[in-house]
Coordinates of C-alpha atoms and ligand atoms in Angstrom, one line a residue:
V1 CA -7.1 -55.4 19.5
M2 CA -5.1 -55.5 16.8
G3 CA -2.7 -58.1 15.4
N4 CA 0.9 -58.9 15.9
C5 CA 1.8 -55.6 17.9
S6 CA 5.6 -57.0 18.1
N7 CA 7.3 -53.3 18.1
T8 CA 8.0 -52.7 21.4
L9 CA 10.7 -49.6 19.9
G10 CA 9.4 -46.5 19.0
I11 CA 7.8 -44.4 21.5
P12 CA 9.8 -44.4 24.9
P13 CA 9.1 -45.5 28.1
G14 CA 8.6 -43.2 31.1
K15 CA 12.1 -42.4 32.3
G16 CA 11.1 -42.6 36.4
P17 CA 10.9 -44.9 39.4
H18 CA 7.7 -46.9 38.5
Q19 CA 6.9 -49.3 36.0
V20 CA 3.7 -48.1 34.2
G21 CA 0.6 -50.3 34.0
C22 CA -2.3 -48.9 31.7
A23 CA -6.3 -49.7 31.6
D24 CA -9.2 -48.2 29.9
L25 CA -12.6 -47.6 31.9
M26 CA -16.0 -46.9 29.8
V27 CA -18.6 -46.2 32.8
D28 CA -21.6 -45.7 29.8
H29 CA -22.3 -45.0 26.9
T30 CA -24.2 -42.1 26.4
V31 CA -22.7 -39.0 26.1
Q32 CA -23.0 -38.0 30.1
G33 CA -20.4 -41.4 30.4
S34 CA -16.8 -41.4 30.6
F35 CA -14.4 -43.0 28.7
F36 CA -10.7 -43.0 29.6
R37 CA -7.2 -44.6 29.8
L38 CA -5.5 -44.6 33.1
Y39 CA -1.6 -45.0 33.2
Y40 CA -0.8 -46.1 36.7
P41 CA 2.1 -46.9 38.8
C42 CA 2.1 -50.7 39.0
E43 CA 3.5 -53.8 40.1
P44 CA 6.7 -55.4 38.2
S45 CA 4.5 -58.2 36.1
P46 CA 6.2 -59.8 32.9
S47 CA 3.4 -61.6 32.5
S48 CA 1.6 -58.5 31.5
E49 CA 2.0 -57.0 27.9
K50 CA 2.1 -53.9 26.4
P51 CA -1.4 -53.2 24.4
C52 CA -1.3 -51.8 20.9
W53 CA -0.8 -48.7 20.4
I54 CA -4.2 -48.5 18.2
P55 CA -6.8 -49.8 20.2
S56 CA -8.5 -50.8 17.0
Q57 CA -8.9 -50.5 13.0
E58 CA -12.3 -47.7 13.7
Y59 CA -9.3 -45.4 14.9
F60 CA -7.6 -45.8 11.8
D61 CA -10.6 -44.6 9.7
G62 CA -11.4 -42.0 12.4
L63 CA -7.9 -40.6 11.6
A64 CA -8.4 -41.3 7.9
D65 CA -11.9 -38.8 7.9
F66 CA -10.1 -36.7 10.0
M67 CA -7.2 -36.2 7.7
K68 CA -9.4 -36.1 4.1
I69 CA -8.2 -39.4 3.1
N70 CA -9.6 -42.8 1.5
R71 CA -10.4 -45.0 4.8
S72 CA -8.8 -48.3 3.1
F73 CA -5.9 -46.8 1.3
A74 CA -5.1 -45.1 4.9
E75 CA -6.1 -48.4 6.7
R76 CA -3.2 -49.7 4.6
I77 CA -0.8 -47.2 5.0
F78 CA -1.4 -46.7 9.1
N79 CA -1.1 -50.6 9.2
Y80 CA 2.2 -50.8 7.7
L81 CA 3.2 -47.7 9.5
Y82 CA 2.1 -48.0 12.5
G83 CA 0.1 -50.9 13.1
S84 CA 2.8 -53.0 14.9
Y85 CA 3.8 -50.0 17.7
R86 CA 2.5 -50.8 21.6
I87 CA 2.5 -48.5 24.2
P88 CA 5.2 -48.3 26.8
A89 CA 2.8 -49.6 29.4
F90 CA 1.7 -53.0 30.6
W91 CA -2.2 -53.6 30.3
E92 CA -3.5 -54.0 33.5
A93 CA -0.7 -54.9 35.2
P94 CA -1.7 -54.6 39.1
F95 CA -2.4 -51.2 40.8
K96 CA 1.0 -50.7 43.3
S97 CA -0.1 -49.3 46.5
N98 CA 1.8 -47.2 47.7
G99 CA 0.5 -44.2 49.2
K100 CA -1.8 -41.3 48.1
Y101 CA -0.7 -40.6 44.0
P102 CA -1.1 -37.3 42.9
L103 CA -4.0 -37.0 39.6
V104 CA -3.3 -35.7 36.1
I105 CA -6.2 -35.5 33.4
F106 CA -4.7 -35.1 30.2
S107 CA -7.0 -33.8 27.0
H108 CA -6.1 -34.8 23.5
G109 CA -6.4 -32.7 20.4
L110 CA -8.5 -32.3 17.7
G111 CA -9.1 -35.7 15.7
A112 CA -7.0 -37.0 18.1
F113 CA -8.0 -40.0 20.7
R114 CA -6.9 -41.2 24.2
T115 CA -3.9 -43.3 23.2
L116 CA -1.8 -41.1 21.2
Y117 CA 0.3 -39.1 24.0
S118 CA 1.4 -42.0 25.7
A119 CA 4.8 -40.9 25.9
I120 CA 3.3 -38.3 28.2
C121 CA 1.3 -39.9 30.3
A122 CA 3.6 -42.9 31.0
E123 CA 6.4 -40.5 31.7
L124 CA 4.0 -39.1 34.7
A125 CA 2.7 -42.1 35.3
S126 CA 6.5 -43.3 36.0
R127 CA 7.1 -40.5 38.3
G128 CA 4.3 -41.6 40.7
F129 CA 1.6 -40.0 39.3
V130 CA -2.2 -41.4 38.0
V131 CA -3.1 -40.1 34.7
A132 CA -6.5 -40.1 33.1
S133 CA -6.4 -39.6 29.4
V134 CA -10.4 -39.2 28.8
E135 CA -11.7 -39.8 24.8
H136 CA -13.7 -37.0 24.2
R137 CA -17.3 -37.5 22.7
D138 CA -17.7 -34.4 21.2
E139 CA -16.7 -35.6 17.4
S140 CA -13.1 -33.7 17.7
G141 CA -11.8 -37.2 17.8
S142 CA -12.5 -40.8 16.8
Q143 CA -13.9 -43.3 19.7
E144 CA -16.5 -46.1 19.8
N145 CA -19.7 -44.9 21.3
L146 CA -23.6 -45.9 22.0
E147 CA -23.1 -49.2 21.5
K148 CA -19.9 -49.7 19.1
V149 CA -21.5 -46.8 16.7
W150 CA -18.5 -45.1 15.9
M151 CA -18.4 -41.2 16.2
Y152 CA -16.4 -39.7 13.8
Y153 CA -14.7 -36.6 13.6
R154 CA -17.5 -34.3 12.5
A155 CA -15.7 -32.0 9.6
L156 CA -17.2 -28.6 9.3
K157 CA -20.4 -28.2 7.7
P158 CA -20.2 -25.2 5.0
G159 CA -21.1 -22.1 6.6
E160 CA -21.2 -23.7 10.1
E161 CA -19.9 -21.1 12.2
E162 CA -16.4 -22.0 13.3
F163 CA -16.6 -20.2 16.8
S164 CA -19.6 -21.4 18.0
L165 CA -19.0 -25.4 17.2
R166 CA -15.9 -25.1 18.9
N167 CA -16.3 -23.2 22.0
N168 CA -19.5 -25.9 22.7
Q169 CA -17.2 -28.7 22.4
V170 CA -14.4 -27.3 24.5
Q171 CA -17.3 -27.0 27.0
Q172 CA -18.1 -30.5 26.8
R173 CA -14.6 -31.5 26.8
A174 CA -14.0 -29.8 30.2
N175 CA -17.4 -31.1 31.3
E176 CA -15.8 -35.0 30.4
C177 CA -12.5 -34.0 32.2
I178 CA -14.7 -33.2 35.2
R179 CA -16.6 -36.3 34.8
A180 CA -13.3 -38.3 35.3
L181 CA -12.2 -36.4 38.0
K182 CA -15.8 -37.5 39.9
I183 CA -15.3 -41.3 38.9
L184 CA -11.6 -41.2 40.1
D185 CA -13.0 -39.8 43.0
E186 CA -15.7 -41.7 43.9
I187 CA -12.8 -44.7 43.1
N188 CA -10.9 -43.4 45.3
S189 CA -13.5 -43.4 48.0
G190 CA -14.2 -47.2 47.4
K191 CA -17.3 -47.1 45.6
S192 CA -17.4 -49.9 42.7
V193 CA -18.0 -48.8 39.1
T194 CA -19.3 -50.4 36.1
N195 CA -16.8 -50.8 33.4
V196 CA -18.9 -51.6 30.1
L197 CA -15.5 -52.7 28.4
Q198 CA -14.3 -56.9 28.9
S199 CA -11.4 -55.8 31.7
E200 CA -10.5 -57.9 34.3
F201 CA -8.9 -54.7 35.9
D202 CA -9.4 -54.3 39.5
W203 CA -10.8 -51.0 39.7
S204 CA -11.2 -51.1 43.5
S205 CA -7.8 -51.6 44.0
L206 CA -7.1 -47.7 43.6
K207 CA -9.0 -47.0 47.0
N208 CA -7.4 -44.7 49.2
S209 CA -4.7 -44.2 46.9
L210 CA -5.6 -40.8 45.3
D211 CA -4.9 -37.4 47.0
L212 CA -7.5 -35.4 45.2
C213 CA -5.9 -32.1 46.8
K214 CA -3.0 -32.5 44.1
T215 CA -4.8 -32.7 40.9
A216 CA -4.2 -30.9 38.2
V217 CA -5.3 -30.7 34.5
M218 CA -3.5 -31.2 31.4
G219 CA -3.7 -31.3 27.1
H220 CA -2.9 -30.6 23.7
S221 CA -3.6 -27.6 21.4
F222 CA -7.4 -27.9 21.7
G223 CA -6.6 -29.8 24.9
G224 CA -4.9 -26.8 25.9
A225 CA -8.2 -25.0 25.4
T226 CA -10.3 -27.6 27.3
V227 CA -7.5 -26.7 29.9
I228 CA -8.5 -23.8 30.5
E229 CA -12.0 -24.0 30.2
T230 CA -11.4 -27.1 33.0
L231 CA -9.7 -25.2 35.7
C232 CA -12.6 -22.2 35.2
K233 CA -15.7 -24.8 35.7
E234 CA -13.8 -26.8 38.3
L235 CA -11.6 -25.5 41.3
T236 CA -10.7 -29.1 42.8
F237 CA -7.9 -28.9 39.4
K238 CA -4.6 -26.9 41.4
C239 CA -3.0 -26.0 38.3
G240 CA -2.7 -26.5 34.3
V241 CA -0.4 -27.4 31.5
A242 CA -1.1 -26.6 28.5
L243 CA 0.4 -27.5 25.2
D244 CA 0.8 -25.7 22.3
T245 CA -2.5 -24.4 23.2
W246 CA -5.0 -23.4 20.7
M247 CA -7.0 -20.5 22.2
V248 CA -9.4 -20.1 19.4
P249 CA -12.5 -22.1 20.6
L250 CA -12.4 -19.9 23.9
K251 CA -14.8 -16.8 24.6
E252 CA -12.4 -14.3 26.2
E253 CA -14.7 -13.4 29.2
I254 CA -14.0 -16.6 31.0
F255 CA -10.0 -15.5 31.3
P256 CA -10.4 -13.4 34.6
N257 CA -12.6 -16.1 36.5
V258 CA -9.7 -18.2 35.7
K259 CA -8.0 -18.5 39.0
Q260 CA -5.0 -21.3 39.0
P261 CA -1.4 -21.7 37.5
I262 CA -0.6 -22.1 34.0
L263 CA 2.4 -23.7 32.0
F264 CA 2.2 -22.9 28.0
I265 CA 4.4 -24.6 26.3
N266 CA 4.8 -24.1 23.0
S267 CA 6.0 -25.7 19.8
E268 CA 8.7 -22.8 17.4
K269 CA 6.1 -23.8 14.1
F270 CA 2.6 -23.8 15.3
Q271 CA 1.9 -20.7 17.1
W272 CA 0.9 -17.5 15.4
A273 CA 0.6 -13.8 17.3
G274 CA -3.5 -14.1 17.4
N275 CA -3.2 -17.1 19.6
I276 CA 0.0 -15.7 21.4
I277 CA -2.1 -12.2 22.5
R278 CA -5.0 -14.3 24.0
M279 CA -2.6 -17.1 25.9
R280 CA -1.4 -13.2 27.1
K281 CA -4.2 -11.9 28.4
L282 CA -3.9 -14.9 30.8
D283 CA -1.0 -13.1 32.6
S284 CA -1.3 -12.4 36.0
A285 CA 0.6 -10.6 38.6
S286 CA -1.0 -12.8 41.0
I287 CA -1.1 -15.6 40.0
Q288 CA 1.7 -17.3 38.5
R289 CA 1.6 -17.7 34.3
K290 CA 4.3 -18.8 32.7
M291 CA 5.1 -19.8 28.8
I292 CA 8.3 -21.9 27.4
T293 CA 9.1 -22.6 23.8
I294 CA 10.8 -25.8 22.6
R295 CA 13.1 -24.7 19.7
G296 CA 13.2 -26.7 16.8
T297 CA 9.6 -28.3 17.2
V298 CA 6.2 -29.0 15.4
H299 CA 2.3 -29.2 16.7
Q300 CA 3.4 -32.4 16.1
S301 CA 6.3 -33.0 18.5
F302 CA 3.7 -33.6 21.7
P303 CA 1.6 -36.7 19.9
D304 CA 3.1 -39.8 20.2
F305 CA 3.6 -39.6 16.2
T306 CA 6.5 -37.5 16.7
F307 CA 8.4 -40.6 17.8
L308 CA 7.4 -43.5 14.9
T309 CA 7.8 -41.9 11.4
G310 CA 11.1 -42.0 10.0
N311 CA 12.8 -39.0 9.8
W312 CA 12.6 -38.1 5.9
I313 CA 8.5 -38.7 6.2
G314 CA 7.7 -37.4 9.5
K315 CA 9.7 -33.8 8.6
V316 CA 7.2 -34.0 5.2
L317 CA 4.3 -34.5 7.0
K318 CA 5.1 -32.6 9.7
L319 CA 5.2 -35.0 12.6
K320 CA 8.8 -33.9 13.2
G321 CA 10.5 -31.0 13.9
D322 CA 14.4 -29.9 13.7
I323 CA 14.7 -31.2 17.3
D324 CA 15.3 -34.7 18.5
P325 CA 12.0 -35.9 19.3
H326 CA 13.1 -37.4 22.5
L327 CA 14.9 -34.5 23.4
A328 CA 12.0 -31.9 22.8
M329 CA 9.9 -34.3 25.1
D330 CA 12.3 -34.7 27.5
L331 CA 12.3 -30.6 28.1
S332 CA 8.4 -30.6 28.0
N333 CA 8.5 -33.6 30.2
K334 CA 10.7 -32.1 32.7
A335 CA 10.1 -28.3 32.8
S336 CA 5.5 -30.1 33.5
L337 CA 6.8 -32.2 36.3
A338 CA 8.4 -29.2 38.0
F339 CA 6.0 -27.5 37.3
L340 CA 3.6 -29.7 38.6
Q341 CA 5.4 -30.1 41.9
R342 CA 5.7 -26.4 42.9
H343 CA 1.5 -25.6 42.7
L344 CA 0.6 -29.4 44.0
S345 CA 3.2 -29.2 46.8
L346 CA 5.0 -32.1 45.8
D347 CA 7.7 -33.7 48.1
K348 CA 9.5 -35.0 44.8
D349 CA 13.3 -33.8 43.4
F350 CA 11.3 -32.7 39.9
N351 CA 12.3 -29.0 41.7
Q352 CA 15.7 -29.1 39.9
W353 CA 14.1 -29.0 36.7
D354 CA 12.6 -25.2 38.0
P355 CA 15.3 -23.8 35.4
L356 CA 13.1 -24.8 32.6
I357 CA 9.9 -23.1 33.4
D358 CA 11.7 -20.0 32.7
G359 CA 13.2 -21.4 29.1
K360 CA 17.2 -21.6 31.3
D361 CA 18.2 -24.1 28.4
E362 CA 19.8 -24.0 25.2
N363 CA 16.6 -25.3 23.4
L364 CA 14.1 -22.9 25.2
I365 CA 12.9 -19.6 24.5
P366 CA 11.5 -18.2 27.2
G367 CA 8.3 -17.1 26.4
T368 CA 7.7 -16.9 22.7
N369 CA 9.2 -16.7 19.3
I370 CA 5.9 -15.0 18.1
H371 CA 7.0 -11.3 17.4
V372 CA 3.6 -10.0 19.4
M373 CA 3.0 -5.8 18.9
S374 CA 2.6 -4.9 22.4
H375 CA 0.7 -1.8 22.2
K376 CA -3.4 -2.0 21.9
A377 CA -4.7 -1.1 18.6
P378 CA -5.7 2.2 18.7
E379 CA -9.5 2.2 20.4
H380 CA -11.3 3.7 17.6
S381 CA -9.6 1.6 14.3
Ligands
71H401 C1 -6.4 -31.2 6.9 C2 -7.1 -31.5 8.0 N1 -7.3 -30.4 8.9 C3 -8.2 -30.7 10.0 C4 -8.5 -29.5 10.7 C5 -5.8 -30.2 9.7 C6 -5.4 -31.5 10.8 N2 -4.2 -30.8 11.6 C7 -3.0 -31.3 11.1 C8 -2.6 -32.8 11.0 C9 -2.8 -33.6 12.1 C10 -2.3 -34.3 11.4 C11 -1.4 -35.5 11.3 C12 -2.0 -36.4 12.1 C13 -1.3 -37.9 12.1 C14 0.0 -38.2 10.8 C15 0.0 -39.9 10.6 F1 0.4 -39.5 9.3 F2 0.9 -39.7 11.3 F3 -1.3 -40.8 11.1 C16 -0.3 -37.1 10.0 C17 -0.9 -36.1 10.1 C18 -2.9 -33.5 10.5 C19 -0.9 -33.2 11.5 C20 -5.0 -30.3 12.5 O1 -6.1 -30.2 12.9 C21 -3.9 -30.1 13.8 N3 -4.3 -29.7 15.0 C22 -4.6 -30.7 15.9 S1 -3.8 -32.7 15.3 C23 -4.3 -33.5 16.7 C24 -4.2 -35.0 16.5 C25 -4.6 -35.5 15.7 C26 -4.5 -36.8 15.9 C27 -3.2 -37.3 15.2 F4 -3.2 -38.6 15.2 C28 -2.3 -36.5 16.6 C29 -2.5 -35.3 17.0 N4 -4.7 -30.4 17.1 C30 -5.9 -29.6 17.9 O2 -6.7 -29.5 18.5 C31 -5.5 -28.2 17.0 C32 -4.9 -28.9 15.4 C33 -5.1 -27.4 14.9 C34 -6.1 -26.5 15.6 C35 -6.5 -27.1 16.7

């Protein structure tokens, strides 16, 4: 793990009643395996510490590759800027057994990895969800794999057809979300699981603690496309929350097969007409499909970076929008909680935020800010 991660400021902790713990599970090193970080309601445990936000140096290398910058230069920059941050959760704190919790599977964006959305995952866990943030092995992220051989983000080869690569990747990503669900289903029914990572966490303490009838899938950008692909493949997922979705990897012919409710939460700056038009093709008279846009946000307003960079650098690197990042994250999380309560039939008080699902807030736009010509292009065009 990294050096002195002294900075507990930065990423905001969950606002709900539960303390949050986190633990990593890697079932096996093959591509058939599964690797995710679990965020869960935990017993107060002063002895546990909050782990570093970036688990190991190789993640900085993965980020450097992704951003096409020199690795050693990036390592120095990232260590200086981000090396000291912790995530708002207690490492391997004892699981709080308290009835059955609903489950959310989270899918990260292109070039990202399982720890970068901890503000979202920790908030949900503090509200009484168990959240599995999957680490995808489709070479769209950076992660440890195959006996610690690293599979870095793979840039497109010249001439490689982006769509077929991305569609294959989104299928693999969906399968990884479904595998994580299956593994948690086995743990829930008391099956013992071997964790290839050194971990003191007692995974058997999760036995009978998940209500798998109340399962949702959530994701950012490429992870938003993964939400749609996963809903299509696995009906156990009752609904989806898609954050600033990148619709490019998806085949439109699967859209009629998606039967579950979806909440699209978009940033103001990332979206474009073609992408919105494809989201609109998922509109349905019979299945609830909602869309809201958060004023003053950018694509990176959803991952944790948005909290960790000073205003000046954050704006230049487009990691921050004009809106206060805490306010933007609050609106996104509360709208998500209200939508999850509605479609997982939870008996909580998240329905207090129902107006946000309809964009009723001064910092929200119902639907989108992108003007999409509503008429269809003439057939003969
Ligand atoms: C030139 C590279 N070129 C690659 C195709 C474009 C790179 N890019 C814009 C970036 C990510 C950026 C970023 C991160 C992190 C710092 C840091 F300094 F804070 F570390 C800075 C700057 C560079 C903003 C995106 O790809 C945007 N994006 C993302 S970003 C997900 C992510 C990745 C790494 C993170 F650390 C946090 C979040 N996920 C997607 O699923 C999709 C897209 C676009 C379409 C689909």
